[in-house]
Short mmCIF file of C-alpha atoms in Angstrom, two decimals:
data_model
loop_
_atom_site.label_atom_id
_atom_site.label_comp_id
_atom_site.label_asym_id
_atom_site.label_seq_id
_atom_site.Cartn_x
_atom_site.Cartn_y
_atom_site.Cartn_z
CA UNK S 12 -73.86 -20.51 -165.26
CA UNK S 13 -70.62 -18.55 -165.87
CA UNK S 14 -67.83 -20.39 -167.60
CA UNK S 15 -64.25 -20.55 -166.10
CA UNK S 16 -60.72 -21.56 -167.25
CA UNK S 17 -58.72 -23.42 -164.62
CA UNK S 18 -54.99 -22.73 -164.79
CA UNK S 19 -52.99 -25.73 -165.93
CA UNK S 20 -49.77 -25.47 -163.69
CA UNK S 21 -48.16 -27.68 -161.06
CA UNK S 22 -49.32 -25.74 -158.18
CA UNK S 23 -49.87 -27.46 -154.78
CA UNK S 24 -53.40 -29.06 -154.41
CA UNK S 25 -54.56 -26.32 -151.97
CA UNK S 26 -53.71 -23.64 -154.13
CA UNK S 27 -56.79 -22.68 -156.06
CA UNK S 28 -57.00 -20.42 -159.08
CA UNK S 29 -59.59 -19.63 -161.76
CA UNK S 30 -59.71 -17.40 -164.86
CA UNK S 31 -63.22 -16.01 -165.82
CA UNK S 32 -64.39 -15.85 -169.44
CA UNK S 33 -66.78 -13.49 -170.95
CA UNK S 34 -69.49 -15.96 -171.12
CA UNK S 35 -72.39 -17.01 -168.75
CA UNK S 36 -73.31 -13.68 -167.20
CA UNK S 37 -76.14 -11.28 -167.37
CA UNK S 38 -74.80 -8.14 -168.80
CA UNK S 39 -76.07 -6.80 -172.16
CA UNK S 40 -73.85 -5.76 -175.10
CA UNK S 41 -71.29 -4.34 -175.33
CA UNK S 42 -70.32 -5.89 -172.01
CA UNK S 43 -71.79 -9.24 -172.84
CA UNK S 44 -72.11 -11.14 -170.78
CA UNK S 45 -69.95 -11.90 -167.60
CA UNK S 46 -68.49 -8.55 -167.05
CA UNK S 47 -66.93 -7.99 -163.58
CA UNK S 48 -65.76 -4.40 -164.00
CA UNK S 49 -67.66 -1.76 -162.22
CA UNK S 50 -65.88 1.04 -164.00
CA UNK S 51 -66.68 0.37 -167.69
CA UNK S 52 -70.24 1.83 -167.98
CA UNK S 53 -72.19 -1.40 -167.38
CA UNK S 54 -75.21 -1.24 -165.07
CA UNK S 55 -74.21 -1.74 -161.41
CA UNK S 56 -76.91 -4.20 -160.82
CA UNK S 57 -75.71 -6.36 -163.60
CA UNK S 58 -72.08 -6.13 -162.35
CA UNK S 59 -73.31 -7.00 -158.79
CA UNK S 60 -75.09 -10.05 -160.06
CA UNK S 61 -72.07 -11.35 -162.08
CA UNK S 62 -69.84 -10.73 -159.07
CA UNK S 63 -72.35 -12.75 -156.97
CA UNK S 64 -72.12 -15.66 -159.36
CA UNK S 65 -68.37 -15.62 -159.20
CA UNK S 66 -68.54 -15.40 -155.44
CA UNK S 67 -70.27 -18.86 -155.37
CA UNK S 68 -66.96 -20.38 -156.53
CA UNK S 69 -64.78 -18.75 -153.96
CA UNK S 70 -64.27 -18.85 -150.21
CA UNK S 71 -64.64 -15.06 -149.79
CA UNK S 72 -65.21 -11.80 -151.69
CA UNK S 73 -62.09 -11.07 -153.87
CA UNK S 74 -59.86 -8.08 -152.99
CA UNK S 75 -60.91 -5.92 -156.02
CA UNK S 76 -58.15 -3.31 -156.78
CA UNK S 77 -58.19 -0.02 -158.39
CA UNK S 78 -55.64 -0.83 -161.07
CA UNK S 79 -53.52 2.06 -162.34
CA UNK S 80 -50.78 0.41 -164.34
CA UNK S 81 -48.29 0.83 -161.51
CA UNK S 82 -46.19 -1.22 -159.35
CA UNK S 83 -47.88 -1.11 -156.00
CA UNK S 84 -48.47 -4.58 -154.35
CA UNK S 85 -50.83 -4.82 -151.36
CA UNK S 86 -51.44 -7.51 -148.70
CA UNK S 87 -54.90 -8.92 -149.29
CA UNK S 88 -55.22 -9.40 -145.53
CA UNK S 89 -54.82 -5.87 -144.81
CA UNK S 90 -55.75 -3.70 -147.78
CA UNK S 91 -59.41 -2.21 -148.06
CA UNK S 92 -61.52 -2.97 -151.06
CA UNK S 93 -60.77 -0.83 -154.11
CA UNK S 94 -57.07 -0.31 -152.85
CA UNK S 95 -55.14 1.41 -155.57
CA UNK S 96 -52.53 -1.23 -156.59
CA UNK S 97 -51.78 -3.60 -159.36
CA UNK S 98 -50.99 -6.67 -157.41
CA UNK S 99 -51.95 -8.33 -154.16
CA UNK S 100 -50.60 -11.29 -152.19
CA UNK S 101 -51.86 -13.59 -149.55
CA UNK S 102 -50.32 -15.84 -146.86
CA UNK S 103 -53.49 -16.73 -145.08
CA UNK S 104 -56.11 -19.37 -146.40
CA UNK S 105 -59.35 -17.86 -147.65
CA UNK S 106 -58.17 -14.54 -148.96
CA UNK S 107 -58.73 -14.19 -152.61
CA UNK S 108 -56.21 -12.01 -154.71
CA UNK S 109 -57.71 -10.86 -158.03
CA UNK S 110 -56.82 -8.73 -161.00
CA UNK S 111 -59.11 -7.61 -163.83
CA UNK S 112 -58.05 -7.50 -167.47
CA UNK S 113 -59.21 -7.07 -170.92
CA UNK S 114 -55.86 -7.40 -172.96
CA UNK S 115 -53.31 -6.69 -170.21
CA UNK S 116 -51.32 -9.75 -168.93
CA UNK S 117 -52.67 -11.35 -165.71
CA UNK S 118 -49.89 -13.23 -163.84
CA UNK S 119 -50.51 -15.57 -160.97
CA UNK S 120 -47.90 -16.69 -158.48
CA UNK S 121 -47.42 -19.38 -155.62
CA UNK S 122 -44.46 -20.93 -153.92
CA UNK S 123 -43.71 -24.66 -154.27
CA UNK S 124 -44.99 -25.19 -150.58
CA UNK S 125 -48.19 -23.44 -151.08
CA UNK S 126 -47.58 -20.80 -148.41
CA UNK S 127 -48.19 -17.73 -150.36
CA UNK S 128 -50.05 -16.69 -153.52
CA UNK S 129 -50.14 -13.44 -155.45
CA UNK S 130 -51.88 -11.96 -158.57
CA UNK S 131 -50.47 -9.25 -160.59
CA UNK S 132 -51.89 -6.93 -163.44
CA UNK S 133 -49.17 -6.51 -166.14
CA UNK S 134 -50.03 -4.26 -168.80
CA UNK S 135 -46.94 -3.01 -170.72
CA UNK S 136 -46.32 0.05 -168.59
CA UNK S 137 -46.53 -1.96 -165.35
CA UNK S 138 -44.39 -4.82 -166.87
CA UNK S 139 -41.76 -2.23 -167.87
CA UNK S 140 -41.77 -0.51 -164.52
CA UNK S 141 -41.35 -3.73 -162.64
CA UNK S 142 -44.87 -4.82 -161.25
CA UNK S 143 -43.59 -8.51 -161.60
CA UNK S 144 -40.45 -7.90 -159.76
CA UNK S 145 -42.32 -6.03 -157.02
CA UNK S 146 -44.72 -8.90 -156.59
CA UNK S 147 -42.01 -11.35 -156.38
CA UNK S 148 -40.33 -9.26 -153.62
CA UNK S 149 -43.60 -8.82 -151.67
CA UNK S 150 -44.05 -12.65 -151.59
CA UNK S 151 -40.77 -12.89 -149.51
CA UNK S 152 -39.80 -16.24 -150.85
CA UNK S 153 -36.65 -17.20 -152.89
CA UNK S 154 -37.60 -16.62 -156.57
CA UNK S 155 -36.37 -20.12 -157.52
CA UNK S 156 -39.16 -21.45 -155.28
CA UNK S 157 -41.89 -19.69 -157.13
CA UNK S 158 -44.17 -20.77 -159.90
CA UNK S 159 -45.92 -18.23 -162.34
CA UNK S 160 -49.04 -18.73 -164.58
CA UNK S 161 -49.52 -16.34 -167.45
CA UNK S 162 -53.12 -15.75 -168.24
CA UNK S 163 -55.13 -14.59 -171.35
CA UNK S 164 -53.71 -11.28 -172.95
CA UNK S 165 -53.23 -9.72 -176.20
CA UNK S 166 -51.26 -11.93 -178.53
CA UNK S 167 -48.01 -11.17 -180.36
CA UNK S 168 -49.81 -10.84 -183.74
CA UNK S 169 -52.17 -8.15 -182.49
CA UNK S 170 -50.22 -6.11 -180.05
CA UNK S 171 -49.11 -3.10 -182.17
CA UNK S 172 -46.91 -0.54 -180.35
CA UNK S 173 -44.99 2.57 -181.16
CA UNK S 174 -41.19 2.59 -181.34
CA UNK S 175 -41.02 4.24 -177.98
CA UNK S 176 -42.20 1.16 -176.29
CA UNK S 177 -39.58 -0.96 -177.88
CA UNK S 178 -36.82 1.54 -176.92
CA UNK S 179 -37.95 1.54 -173.31
CA UNK S 180 -37.91 -2.20 -172.93
CA UNK S 181 -34.54 -2.63 -174.80
CA UNK S 182 -33.04 0.08 -172.69
CA UNK S 183 -33.84 -1.89 -169.53
CA UNK S 184 -32.64 -5.20 -171.11
CA UNK S 185 -31.23 -5.76 -174.52
CA UNK S 186 -32.75 -9.18 -174.68
CA UNK S 187 -36.24 -7.57 -174.99
CA UNK S 188 -35.44 -6.74 -178.59
CA UNK S 189 -36.27 -10.27 -179.61
CA UNK S 190 -39.76 -9.74 -178.34
CA UNK S 191 -40.61 -7.15 -181.10
CA UNK S 192 -40.84 -7.35 -184.77
CA UNK S 193 -41.41 -4.74 -187.42
CA UNK S 194 -44.80 -3.94 -188.51
CA UNK S 195 -45.08 -1.06 -191.02
CA UNK S 196 -44.00 2.14 -189.04
CA UNK S 197 -44.89 0.33 -185.67
CA UNK S 198 -43.75 -2.86 -184.05
CA UNK S 199 -45.64 -5.93 -182.92
CA UNK S 200 -44.72 -6.85 -179.24
CA UNK S 201 -44.98 -10.23 -177.50
CA UNK S 202 -46.03 -9.56 -173.99
CA UNK S 203 -45.78 -13.08 -173.08
CA UNK S 204 -42.18 -13.24 -174.19
CA UNK S 205 -41.46 -9.94 -172.33
CA UNK S 206 -43.01 -11.26 -169.12
CA UNK S 207 -40.99 -14.43 -169.28
CA UNK S 208 -37.79 -12.58 -169.72
CA UNK S 209 -38.62 -10.34 -166.73
CA UNK S 210 -39.57 -13.42 -164.57
CA UNK S 211 -36.40 -15.35 -165.60
CA UNK S 212 -34.26 -12.37 -164.88
CA UNK S 213 -35.70 -12.09 -161.44
CA UNK S 214 -35.06 -15.87 -160.88
CA UNK S 215 -38.27 -17.31 -161.55
CA UNK S 216 -37.91 -20.19 -164.11
CA UNK S 217 -41.12 -22.37 -163.39
CA UNK S 218 -43.34 -20.57 -165.73
CA UNK S 219 -46.66 -21.82 -167.24
CA UNK S 220 -49.60 -20.52 -169.44
CA UNK S 221 -49.39 -17.97 -172.18
CA UNK S 222 -50.60 -18.59 -175.79
CA UNK S 223 -54.12 -17.15 -175.57
CA UNK S 224 -55.01 -13.99 -177.47
CA UNK S 225 -57.94 -11.95 -176.03
CA UNK S 226 -58.07 -9.78 -179.27
CA UNK S 227 -58.43 -12.76 -181.49
CA UNK S 228 -60.87 -14.82 -179.57
CA UNK S 229 -64.02 -12.61 -179.38
CA UNK S 230 -66.23 -15.50 -178.11
CA UNK S 231 -64.15 -16.27 -175.01
CA UNK S 232 -62.48 -12.95 -174.01
CA UNK S 233 -63.09 -9.24 -173.60
CA UNK S 234 -60.69 -7.00 -175.54
CA UNK S 235 -60.27 -3.27 -175.00
CA UNK S 236 -58.03 -3.10 -177.99
CA UNK S 237 -60.64 -4.80 -180.24
CA UNK S 238 -63.85 -3.34 -178.94
CA UNK S 239 -63.12 -0.19 -176.84
CA UNK S 240 -66.25 -0.34 -174.64
CA UNK S 241 -66.21 -3.78 -173.14
CA UNK S 242 -66.21 -5.80 -170.04
CA UNK S 243 -63.48 -7.09 -167.79
CA UNK S 244 -62.46 -10.58 -166.81
CA UNK S 245 -60.89 -11.69 -163.46
CA UNK S 246 -57.91 -13.81 -162.62
CA UNK S 247 -58.12 -15.16 -159.16
CA UNK S 248 -55.99 -17.17 -156.73
CA UNK S 249 -56.26 -18.14 -153.05
CA UNK S 250 -55.11 -20.76 -150.49
CA UNK S 251 -57.68 -23.19 -149.52
CA UNK S 252 -58.26 -23.83 -145.80
CA UNK S 253 -57.42 -27.26 -144.51
CA UNK S 254 -60.40 -29.48 -145.06
CA UNK S 255 -61.86 -26.82 -147.33
#
């Protein structure tokens, strides 16, 4: 039986969400064990079995995206499987938005009324280029009416980046400087802090989650930075149908 983390945020009751962990699946090392990524070298049959286990928790097959660290957002009701995008949204019940990560930041959204949901994949490149802002715009709701949940990602003690990353973020918003601290000739970046800054600047202030570190917790989370060859976790959200 796979293990899941249920987001702790004040979303409406019919907004359903879950975060997969690395445990409870059938994949062997180095993808052990609940790997959902079909692009990381794991046996396709193992990935299919893990996805089938996940499917038991969902109203439909998730819209799996081909993530490219970009800013494209698609409608889960219209996009085909493996659409090239880094976020999706859904207005209709039963459509499952999903992103896969192994250090990058997954961000879930819903509005206060529970009429729209979205999931975004925010690695530092996508975060810098505006994936969160693009997702907010695609939801077509006042940003002040939105809630956001930040899922497990690489933590501020482990996310070492070059000076060019800091320069790029600070060039966009001087406040970003507070999210970096020197680490030898590199910098340690706080992706949670950077995401909160971008959300708040866009008008989203109801922000929850954060604080997990995928690199530090090898028992619960896959981490590309830590292991190189590894699996992928999924962060999923959907609207439950009335009576569902």
